[in-house]
XYZ file of C-alpha atoms in Angstrom:
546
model
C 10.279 -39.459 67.331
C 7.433 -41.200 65.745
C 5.922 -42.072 68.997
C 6.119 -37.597 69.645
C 5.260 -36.954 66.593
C 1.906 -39.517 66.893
C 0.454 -37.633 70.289
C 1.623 -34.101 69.017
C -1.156 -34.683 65.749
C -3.319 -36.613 68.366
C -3.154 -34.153 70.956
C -3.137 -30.480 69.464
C -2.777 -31.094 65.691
C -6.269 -33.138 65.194
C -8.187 -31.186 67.552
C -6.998 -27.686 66.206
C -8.306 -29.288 63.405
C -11.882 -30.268 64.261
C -12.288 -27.268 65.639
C -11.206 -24.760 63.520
C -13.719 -27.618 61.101
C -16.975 -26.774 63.773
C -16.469 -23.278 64.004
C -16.013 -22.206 59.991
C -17.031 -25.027 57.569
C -19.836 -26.222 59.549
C -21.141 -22.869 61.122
C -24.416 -21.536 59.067
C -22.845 -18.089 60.913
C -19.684 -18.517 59.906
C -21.490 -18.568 55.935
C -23.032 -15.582 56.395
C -20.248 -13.623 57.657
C -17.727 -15.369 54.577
C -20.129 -13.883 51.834
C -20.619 -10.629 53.293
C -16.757 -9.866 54.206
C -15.866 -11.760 50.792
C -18.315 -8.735 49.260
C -15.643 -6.024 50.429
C -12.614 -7.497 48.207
C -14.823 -6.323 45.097
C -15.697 -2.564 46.889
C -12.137 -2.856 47.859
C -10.907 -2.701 43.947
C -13.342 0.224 43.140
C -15.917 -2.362 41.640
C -19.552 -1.690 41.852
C -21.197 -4.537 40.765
C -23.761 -4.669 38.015
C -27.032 -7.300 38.031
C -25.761 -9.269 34.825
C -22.264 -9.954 36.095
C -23.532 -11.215 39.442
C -26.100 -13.703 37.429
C -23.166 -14.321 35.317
C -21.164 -15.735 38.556
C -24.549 -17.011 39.998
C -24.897 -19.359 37.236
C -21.268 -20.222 36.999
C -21.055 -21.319 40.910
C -20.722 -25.381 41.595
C -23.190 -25.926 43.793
C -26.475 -28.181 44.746
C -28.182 -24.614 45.291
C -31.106 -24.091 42.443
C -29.510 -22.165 38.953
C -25.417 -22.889 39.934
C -23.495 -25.030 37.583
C -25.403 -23.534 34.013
C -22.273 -22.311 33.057
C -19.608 -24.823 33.517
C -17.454 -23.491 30.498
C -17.288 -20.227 32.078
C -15.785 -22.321 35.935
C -13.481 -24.199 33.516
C -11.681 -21.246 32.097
C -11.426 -19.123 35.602
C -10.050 -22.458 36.567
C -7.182 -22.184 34.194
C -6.493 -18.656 34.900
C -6.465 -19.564 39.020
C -8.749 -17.213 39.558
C -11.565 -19.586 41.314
C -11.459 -22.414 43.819
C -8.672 -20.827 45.991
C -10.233 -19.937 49.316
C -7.870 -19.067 51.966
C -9.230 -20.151 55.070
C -10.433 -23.542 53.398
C -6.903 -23.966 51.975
C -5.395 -23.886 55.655
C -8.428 -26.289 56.915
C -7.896 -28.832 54.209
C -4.214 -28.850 54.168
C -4.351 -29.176 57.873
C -7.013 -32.102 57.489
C -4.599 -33.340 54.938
C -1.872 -33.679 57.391
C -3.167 -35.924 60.079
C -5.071 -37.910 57.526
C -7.993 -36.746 58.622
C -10.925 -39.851 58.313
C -8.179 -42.081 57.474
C -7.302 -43.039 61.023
C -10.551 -44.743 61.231
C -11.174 -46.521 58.344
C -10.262 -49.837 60.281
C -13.220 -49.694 62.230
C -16.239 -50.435 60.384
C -18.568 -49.193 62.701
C -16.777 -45.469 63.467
C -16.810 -45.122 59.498
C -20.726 -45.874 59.292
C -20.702 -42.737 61.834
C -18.341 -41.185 59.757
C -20.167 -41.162 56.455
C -23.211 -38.441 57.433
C -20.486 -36.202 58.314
C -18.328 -36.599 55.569
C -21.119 -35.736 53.317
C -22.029 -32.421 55.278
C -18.947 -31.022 55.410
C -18.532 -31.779 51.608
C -21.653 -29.592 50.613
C -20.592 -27.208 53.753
C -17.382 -26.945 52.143
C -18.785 -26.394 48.230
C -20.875 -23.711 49.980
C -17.842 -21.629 51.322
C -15.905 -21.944 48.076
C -18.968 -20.991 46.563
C -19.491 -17.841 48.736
C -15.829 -16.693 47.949
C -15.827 -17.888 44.411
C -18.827 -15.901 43.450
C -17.257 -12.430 44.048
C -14.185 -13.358 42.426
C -16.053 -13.835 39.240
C -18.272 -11.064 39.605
C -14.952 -8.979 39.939
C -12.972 -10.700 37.443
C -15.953 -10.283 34.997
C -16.531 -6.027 36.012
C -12.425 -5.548 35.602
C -12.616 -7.371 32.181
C -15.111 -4.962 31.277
C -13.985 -2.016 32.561
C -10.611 -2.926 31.165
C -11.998 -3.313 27.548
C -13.723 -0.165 27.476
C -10.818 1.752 29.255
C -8.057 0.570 26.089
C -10.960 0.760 23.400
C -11.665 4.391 24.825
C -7.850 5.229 24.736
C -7.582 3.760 21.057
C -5.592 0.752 22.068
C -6.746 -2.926 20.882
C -6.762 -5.691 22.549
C -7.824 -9.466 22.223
C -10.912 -11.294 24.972
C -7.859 -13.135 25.891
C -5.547 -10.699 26.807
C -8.686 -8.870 28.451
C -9.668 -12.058 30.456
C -5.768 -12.900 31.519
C -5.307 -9.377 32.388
C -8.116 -8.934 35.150
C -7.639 -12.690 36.117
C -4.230 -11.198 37.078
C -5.797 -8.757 39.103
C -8.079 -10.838 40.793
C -5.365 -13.284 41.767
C -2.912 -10.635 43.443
C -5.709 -8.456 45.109
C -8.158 -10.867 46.328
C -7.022 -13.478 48.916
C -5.639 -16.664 47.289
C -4.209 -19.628 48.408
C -1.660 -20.222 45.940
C 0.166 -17.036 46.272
C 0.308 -17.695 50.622
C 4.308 -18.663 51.071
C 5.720 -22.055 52.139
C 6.874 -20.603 55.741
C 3.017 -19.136 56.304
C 1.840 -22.313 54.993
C 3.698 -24.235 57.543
C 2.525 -22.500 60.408
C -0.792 -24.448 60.643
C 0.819 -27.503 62.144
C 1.514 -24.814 65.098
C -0.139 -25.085 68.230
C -0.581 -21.043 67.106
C -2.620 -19.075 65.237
C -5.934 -19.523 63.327
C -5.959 -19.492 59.836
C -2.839 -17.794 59.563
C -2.482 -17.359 55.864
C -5.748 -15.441 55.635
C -3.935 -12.245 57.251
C -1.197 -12.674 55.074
C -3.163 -12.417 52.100
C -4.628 -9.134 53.603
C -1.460 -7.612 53.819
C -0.154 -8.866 50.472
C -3.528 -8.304 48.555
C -3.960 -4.613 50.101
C -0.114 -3.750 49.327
C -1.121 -4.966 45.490
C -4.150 -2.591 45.326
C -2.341 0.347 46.131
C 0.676 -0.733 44.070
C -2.188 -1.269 40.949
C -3.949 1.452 41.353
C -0.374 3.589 41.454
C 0.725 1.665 38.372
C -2.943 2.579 36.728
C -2.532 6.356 37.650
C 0.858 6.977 36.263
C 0.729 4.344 33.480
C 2.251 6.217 30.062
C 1.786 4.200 26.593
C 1.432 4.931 23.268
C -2.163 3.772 21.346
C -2.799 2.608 17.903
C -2.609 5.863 16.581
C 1.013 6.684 18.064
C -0.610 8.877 20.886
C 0.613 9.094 24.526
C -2.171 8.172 26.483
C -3.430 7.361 30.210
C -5.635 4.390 29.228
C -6.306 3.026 33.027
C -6.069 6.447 35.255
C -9.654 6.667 35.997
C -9.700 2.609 36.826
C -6.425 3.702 39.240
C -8.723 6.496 40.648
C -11.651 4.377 41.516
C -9.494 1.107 43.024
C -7.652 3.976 45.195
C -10.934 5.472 46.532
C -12.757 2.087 46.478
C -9.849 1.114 49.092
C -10.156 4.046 50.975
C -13.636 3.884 51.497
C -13.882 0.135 51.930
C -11.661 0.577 55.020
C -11.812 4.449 56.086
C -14.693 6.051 54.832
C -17.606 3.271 55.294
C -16.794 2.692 58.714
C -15.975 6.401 59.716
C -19.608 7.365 57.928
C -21.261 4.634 59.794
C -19.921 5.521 63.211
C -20.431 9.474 62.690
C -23.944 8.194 61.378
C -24.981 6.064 64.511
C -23.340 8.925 66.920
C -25.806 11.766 65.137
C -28.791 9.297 65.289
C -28.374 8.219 69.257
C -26.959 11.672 70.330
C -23.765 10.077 71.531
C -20.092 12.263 71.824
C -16.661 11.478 71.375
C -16.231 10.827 75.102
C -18.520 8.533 75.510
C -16.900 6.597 72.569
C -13.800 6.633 74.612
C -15.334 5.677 77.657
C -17.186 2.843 76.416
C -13.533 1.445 74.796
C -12.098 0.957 78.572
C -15.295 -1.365 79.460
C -15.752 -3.301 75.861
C -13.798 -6.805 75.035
C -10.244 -6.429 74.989
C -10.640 -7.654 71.379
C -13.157 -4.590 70.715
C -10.818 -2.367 72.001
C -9.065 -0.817 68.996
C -12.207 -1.741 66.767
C -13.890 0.553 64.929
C -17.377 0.919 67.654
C -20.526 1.674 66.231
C -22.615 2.906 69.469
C -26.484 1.879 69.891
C -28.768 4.066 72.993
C -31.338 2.214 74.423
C -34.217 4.407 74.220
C -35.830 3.498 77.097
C -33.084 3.352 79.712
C -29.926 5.492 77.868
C -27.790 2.261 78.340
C -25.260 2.161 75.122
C -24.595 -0.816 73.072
C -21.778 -1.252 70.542
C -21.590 -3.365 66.751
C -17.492 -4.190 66.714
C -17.756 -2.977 62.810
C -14.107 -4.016 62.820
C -15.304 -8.008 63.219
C -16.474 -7.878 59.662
C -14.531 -5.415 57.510
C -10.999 -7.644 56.643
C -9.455 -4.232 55.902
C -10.065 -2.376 59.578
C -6.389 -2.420 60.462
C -5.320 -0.687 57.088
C -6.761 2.672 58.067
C -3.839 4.884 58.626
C -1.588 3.358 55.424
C -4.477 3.789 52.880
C -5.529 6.957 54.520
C -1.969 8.261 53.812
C -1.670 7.232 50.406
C -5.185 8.668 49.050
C -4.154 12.518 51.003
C -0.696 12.104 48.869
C -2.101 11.373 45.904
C -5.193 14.288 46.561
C -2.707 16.053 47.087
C -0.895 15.855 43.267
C 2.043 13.935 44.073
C 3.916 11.973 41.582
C 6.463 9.912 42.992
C 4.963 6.646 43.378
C 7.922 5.055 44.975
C 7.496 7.600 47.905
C 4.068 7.070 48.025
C 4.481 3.568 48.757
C 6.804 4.076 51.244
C 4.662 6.101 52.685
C 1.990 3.113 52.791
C 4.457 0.743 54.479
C 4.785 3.012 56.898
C 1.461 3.078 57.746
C 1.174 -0.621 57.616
C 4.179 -0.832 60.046
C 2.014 0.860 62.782
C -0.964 -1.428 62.438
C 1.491 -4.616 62.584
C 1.120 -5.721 66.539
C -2.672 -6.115 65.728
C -2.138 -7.634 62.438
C 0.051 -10.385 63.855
C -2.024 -11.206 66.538
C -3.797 -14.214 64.303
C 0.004 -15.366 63.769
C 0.975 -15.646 67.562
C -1.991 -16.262 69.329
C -3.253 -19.890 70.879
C -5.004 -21.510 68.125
C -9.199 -22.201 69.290
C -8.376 -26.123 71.012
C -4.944 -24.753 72.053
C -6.256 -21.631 74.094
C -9.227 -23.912 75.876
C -6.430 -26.409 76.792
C -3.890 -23.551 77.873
C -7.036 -22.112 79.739
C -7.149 -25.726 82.076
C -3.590 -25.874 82.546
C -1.723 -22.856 82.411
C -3.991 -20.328 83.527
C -5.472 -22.097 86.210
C -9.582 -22.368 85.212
C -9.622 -18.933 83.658
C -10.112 -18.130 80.125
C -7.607 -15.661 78.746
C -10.365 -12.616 79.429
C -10.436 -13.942 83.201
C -13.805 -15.289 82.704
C -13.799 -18.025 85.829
C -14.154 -21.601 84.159
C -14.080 -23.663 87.425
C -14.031 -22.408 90.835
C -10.854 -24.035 92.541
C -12.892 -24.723 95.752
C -15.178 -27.130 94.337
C -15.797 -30.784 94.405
C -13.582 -32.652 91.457
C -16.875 -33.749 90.252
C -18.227 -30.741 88.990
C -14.722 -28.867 88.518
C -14.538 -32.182 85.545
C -17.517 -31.374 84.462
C -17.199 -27.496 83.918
C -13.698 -28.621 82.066
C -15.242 -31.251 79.580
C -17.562 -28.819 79.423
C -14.953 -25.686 78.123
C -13.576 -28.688 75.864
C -16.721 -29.130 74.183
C -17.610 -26.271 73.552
C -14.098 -25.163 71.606
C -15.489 -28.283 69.170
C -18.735 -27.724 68.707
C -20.357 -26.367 65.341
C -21.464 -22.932 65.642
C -20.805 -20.594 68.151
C -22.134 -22.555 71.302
C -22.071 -19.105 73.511
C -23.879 -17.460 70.344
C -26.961 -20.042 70.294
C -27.018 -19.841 74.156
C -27.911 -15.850 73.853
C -30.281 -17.141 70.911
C -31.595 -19.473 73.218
C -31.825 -16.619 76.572
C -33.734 -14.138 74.077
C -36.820 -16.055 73.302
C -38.031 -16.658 76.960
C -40.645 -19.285 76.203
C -37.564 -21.491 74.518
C -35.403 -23.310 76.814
C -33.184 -25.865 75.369
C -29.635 -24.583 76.024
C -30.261 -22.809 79.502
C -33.912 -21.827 81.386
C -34.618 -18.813 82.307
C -34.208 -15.559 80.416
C -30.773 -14.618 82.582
C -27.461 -15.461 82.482
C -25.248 -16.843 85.184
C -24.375 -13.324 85.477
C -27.928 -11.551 85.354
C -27.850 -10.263 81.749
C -30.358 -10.470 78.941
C -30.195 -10.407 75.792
C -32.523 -9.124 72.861
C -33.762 -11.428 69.557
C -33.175 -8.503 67.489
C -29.709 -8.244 68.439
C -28.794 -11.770 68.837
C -30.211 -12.280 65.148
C -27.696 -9.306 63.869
C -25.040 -11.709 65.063
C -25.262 -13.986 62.548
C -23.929 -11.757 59.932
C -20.905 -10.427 62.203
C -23.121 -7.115 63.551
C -24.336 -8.097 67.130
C -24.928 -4.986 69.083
C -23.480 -5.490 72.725
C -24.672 -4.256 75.966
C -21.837 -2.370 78.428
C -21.976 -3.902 81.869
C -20.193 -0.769 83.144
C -21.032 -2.109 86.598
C -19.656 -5.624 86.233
C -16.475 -4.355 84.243
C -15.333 -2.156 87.075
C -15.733 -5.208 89.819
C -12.700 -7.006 87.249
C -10.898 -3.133 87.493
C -11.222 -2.995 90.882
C -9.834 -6.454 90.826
C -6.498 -5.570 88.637
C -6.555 -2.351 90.851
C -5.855 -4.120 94.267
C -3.285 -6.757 91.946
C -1.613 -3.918 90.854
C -1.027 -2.141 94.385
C 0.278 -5.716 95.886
C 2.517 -5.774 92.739
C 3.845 -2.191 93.575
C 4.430 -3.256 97.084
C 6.422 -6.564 96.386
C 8.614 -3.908 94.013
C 9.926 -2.559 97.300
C 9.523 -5.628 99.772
C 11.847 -7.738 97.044
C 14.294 -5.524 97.276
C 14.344 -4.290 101.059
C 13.755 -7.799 102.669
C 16.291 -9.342 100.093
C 18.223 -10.455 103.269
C 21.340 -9.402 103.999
C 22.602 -5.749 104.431
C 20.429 -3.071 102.093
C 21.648 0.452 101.938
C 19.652 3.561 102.535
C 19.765 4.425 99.197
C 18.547 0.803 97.937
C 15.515 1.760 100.314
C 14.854 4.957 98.810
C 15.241 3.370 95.581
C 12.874 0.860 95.725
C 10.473 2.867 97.927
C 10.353 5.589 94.720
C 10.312 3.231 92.305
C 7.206 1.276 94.034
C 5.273 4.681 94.261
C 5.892 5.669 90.691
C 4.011 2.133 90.294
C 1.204 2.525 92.657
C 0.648 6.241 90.932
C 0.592 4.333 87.285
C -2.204 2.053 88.818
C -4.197 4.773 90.566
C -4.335 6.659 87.288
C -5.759 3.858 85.709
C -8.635 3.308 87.815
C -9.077 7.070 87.731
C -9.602 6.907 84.127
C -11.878 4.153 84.714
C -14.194 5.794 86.994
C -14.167 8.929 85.161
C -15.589 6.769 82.006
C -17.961 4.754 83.999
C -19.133 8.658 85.039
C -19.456 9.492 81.864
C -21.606 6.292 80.973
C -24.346 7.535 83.386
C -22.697 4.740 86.171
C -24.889 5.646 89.441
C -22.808 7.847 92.258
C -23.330 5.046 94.272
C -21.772 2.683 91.998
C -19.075 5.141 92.489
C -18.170 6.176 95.673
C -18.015 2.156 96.437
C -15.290 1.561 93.874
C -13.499 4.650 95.323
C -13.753 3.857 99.267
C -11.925 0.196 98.502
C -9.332 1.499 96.083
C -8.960 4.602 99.140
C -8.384 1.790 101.418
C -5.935 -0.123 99.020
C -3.911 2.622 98.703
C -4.012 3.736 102.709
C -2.912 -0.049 103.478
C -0.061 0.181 101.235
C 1.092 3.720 102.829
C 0.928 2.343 106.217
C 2.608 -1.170 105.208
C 5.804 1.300 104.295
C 5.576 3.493 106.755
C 5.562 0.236 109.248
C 8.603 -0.992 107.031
């Protein structure tokens, strides 16, 4: 068991590690993206903030960075009240690194540690930066709901103590930001899975979002008496705002944005819908913000989705902010309401949860899938010497460890032509360019992609003729069985493998009436239609022959 248990950390446990270590802790991207998606927690809880609270967390931050660590009393106290310090993602990593010992196993070997020691000291101020990035909008929102809260009761004629005002929005802060302390044992335990990425952060977005609504409820309808005896609704207008901060954090922002970008480039619904059968299968449900290229018409898209932590909570929040528009009372309905709508968006939101973790999917990409990455992007060709088929597979290893986004600084690299230290050239190994403008925008999560309408329907063409020698094995499994087969078994199967060739036909209709509506050449066109034609007549005459 101990032997097992030594190659299972070895193996998947201290890689998953590493890399999840390149591609967060030590990616300057990664940074970028932390502190601007950390930003929407705050808009999130109907907080605008103001210039002196955000020198107030500034100043408060411990870090190397020029004007952190001035106020150290202030870090101290939000220390106490857990409201600091508890970064999700960083939790998983360093529990994770905590549980293969990681820089332990080499501290027998004096000469690996002397390596050692320059990284260790990188990822400690990489890591101070990250907690930094998520620490400082936690105190900018702890110290705007202190406020708010003080001059919400002292409005309402109710009295209360800097304490009680600094332990109630601490409270806040700790159920409706992400936090690390609040992420269950069982979610906890899932990082020493081969599955899943940073599988507590979701489950803080699901917890923390329930919390905001629940707040903002409890703020809305909240009935006490003030120093004077009256009844009063001390936090309703607080309620209000964290309810429509919410709902435009994750409806209204990236519905305004899209509508916004659609008026500017002169783009319609349908091409939005046509561009969703050709983008990433990852893009596919995102919220797409389309780009035209002014000089040729092409469209690009910005995945807003990638970004905004709160994408997936569209329909629950929308539901809850039209109920309460609409004058209803009965919070307990509203909320079921909510969960609901969160039950809807729950395939997508478990997807960090069941997925191959980064060094998992580029080892499941060697030997499960053959040399294909789970998008069918072609790794190795099968055909060619073991030499370079190694090569192209250290290669894919690599590149799931390295710091930064290795595919990211390769477009960097292909946008500047006179630069060449990644790849030559200004093309791709598939004949794409890319722009510096846009490659720049993808360092803080908002990288404008080009449709290759022409390359995506070669791969639809290619499911096309899989599906049509899937339909056909539906009725050759069952007629050539061996042994005797009914008439009825033939008509069966025969119906049964049409109703699956017709499924398959109308798919590739709908992607050839999108790649019309993209502006794809007739040309283009009438190709992809005489080989699926001739699919189709092959598989009528392989029955009729039957």
């Amino acid at each position: 068991d101990s032997i097992i248990g030594k190659i299972y950390e070895n193996l998947i446990l201290y890689p998953k590690a590493t890399s999840q270590l390149a591609k967060t802790v030590l990616s300057p991207v990664t940074h970028v993206r932390n502190f601007i998606s950390a930003g929407a927690f705050a808009t999130a809880n109907g907080i605008i903030p103001t210039p002196t609270a955000m020198r107030e967390a500034y100043s408060a931050l411990q870090t190397a960075l020029p004007g952190t660590r001035q106020n150290n009393e202030l870090y101290r106290r939000l220390l106490e009240l857990g409201v600091v310090n508890k970064n999700v993602a960083l939790g998983d990593l360093n529990n994770l690194l905590k549980d293969i010992s990681f820089g332990e196993t080499v501290n027998s070997d004096k000469f690996l540690r002397l390596m050692l020691r320059p990284l260790s000291k990188i990822k400690k101020v990489s890591e101070d930066l990250y907690t930094a990035e998520d620490d400082f909008w936690k105190i900018t929102s702890w110290a705007m709901e202190k406020q708010r809260l003080g001059n919400a009761y002292a409005k309402s004629g109710i009295n209360k103590t800097v304490k009680e005002l600094e332990e109630e929005a601490a409270d806040i802060i700790r159920n409706n930001i992400p936090n690390y302390d609040y992420v269950g044992d069982f979610i906890k335990g899932l990082r020493r899975l081969p599955l899943g990425n940073f599988v507590s952060f979701p489950a803080e977005i699901i917890r923390t979002s329930t919390n905001i609504v629940r707040r903002a409820l409890n703020e809305i309808t909240m009935q006490v008496k003030n120093d004077k005896g009256e009844l009063v609704k001390p936090l309703a207008s607080i309620g209000y705002k964290r309810l429509i901060g919410m709902t435009t954090t994750a409806v209204a922002v990236p519905t305004a944005v899209v509508e916004g970008a659609k008026a500017l480039y002169d783009v319609t619904e349908d091409e939005i819908e046509a561009m969703r059968r050709y983008v990433a299968d990852w893009s596919r449900n995102s919220t797409l913000v389309p780009i035209r290229d002014k000089e040729t018409g092409k469209l690009k898209y910005i995945d807003f989705s990638h970004a905004n932590a709160y994408d997936l909570l569209y329909r629950p929040f929308q539901s809850v902010f039209n109920a309460v528009a609409e004058g209803r009372t009965d919070k307990n309905g509203i909320m079921d309401d909510f969960m609901k709508g969160l039950a809807v968006a729950t395939k997508e939101i478990a997807e960090p949860f069941i997925s191959e973790a980064i060094w998992t999917e580029a080892i499941t990409d060697i030997l499960v899938r053959g040399g294909r990455t789970r998008d069918g992007v072609q790794i190795y060709n099968p055909e060619d010497t073991d030499g370079n088929k190694m090569t192209s597979i250290i290669k894919h290893l690599i590149e799931s460890q390295a710091p930064l986004s290795y595919e990211q600084m390769k477009r960097l690299d292909l946008s500047v032509e006179p630069i060449d230290i990644i790849q030559k050239g200004k093309f791709d190994r598939y004949g794409q360019t890319y722009e510096l403008g846009d490659e720049l925008a993808g360092f803080t999560g908002f990288r404008p992609v080009k449709l290759n309408v022409e390359r995506g329907l070669k791969f639809k063409v290619s499911e096309y003729q899989k599906g049509v020698r899937e339909s056909r094995q539906l009725f050759t499994r069952n007629t050539l069985k061996g042994g005797p087969v009914t008439s009825e078994e033939v008509v069966d199967a025969y119906i049964n493998a049409n109703r699956a060739i017709f499924g398959v036909k109308k798919d590739l209709y709908k992607d050839i009436k999108a790649a019309e509506t993209l502006g794809t050449s007739n040309q283009i066109i009438n190709n992809i239609e005489t080989q699926s034609n001739a699919s189709v007549m092959f598989f009528f005459v392989f029955f009729e022959a039957k």
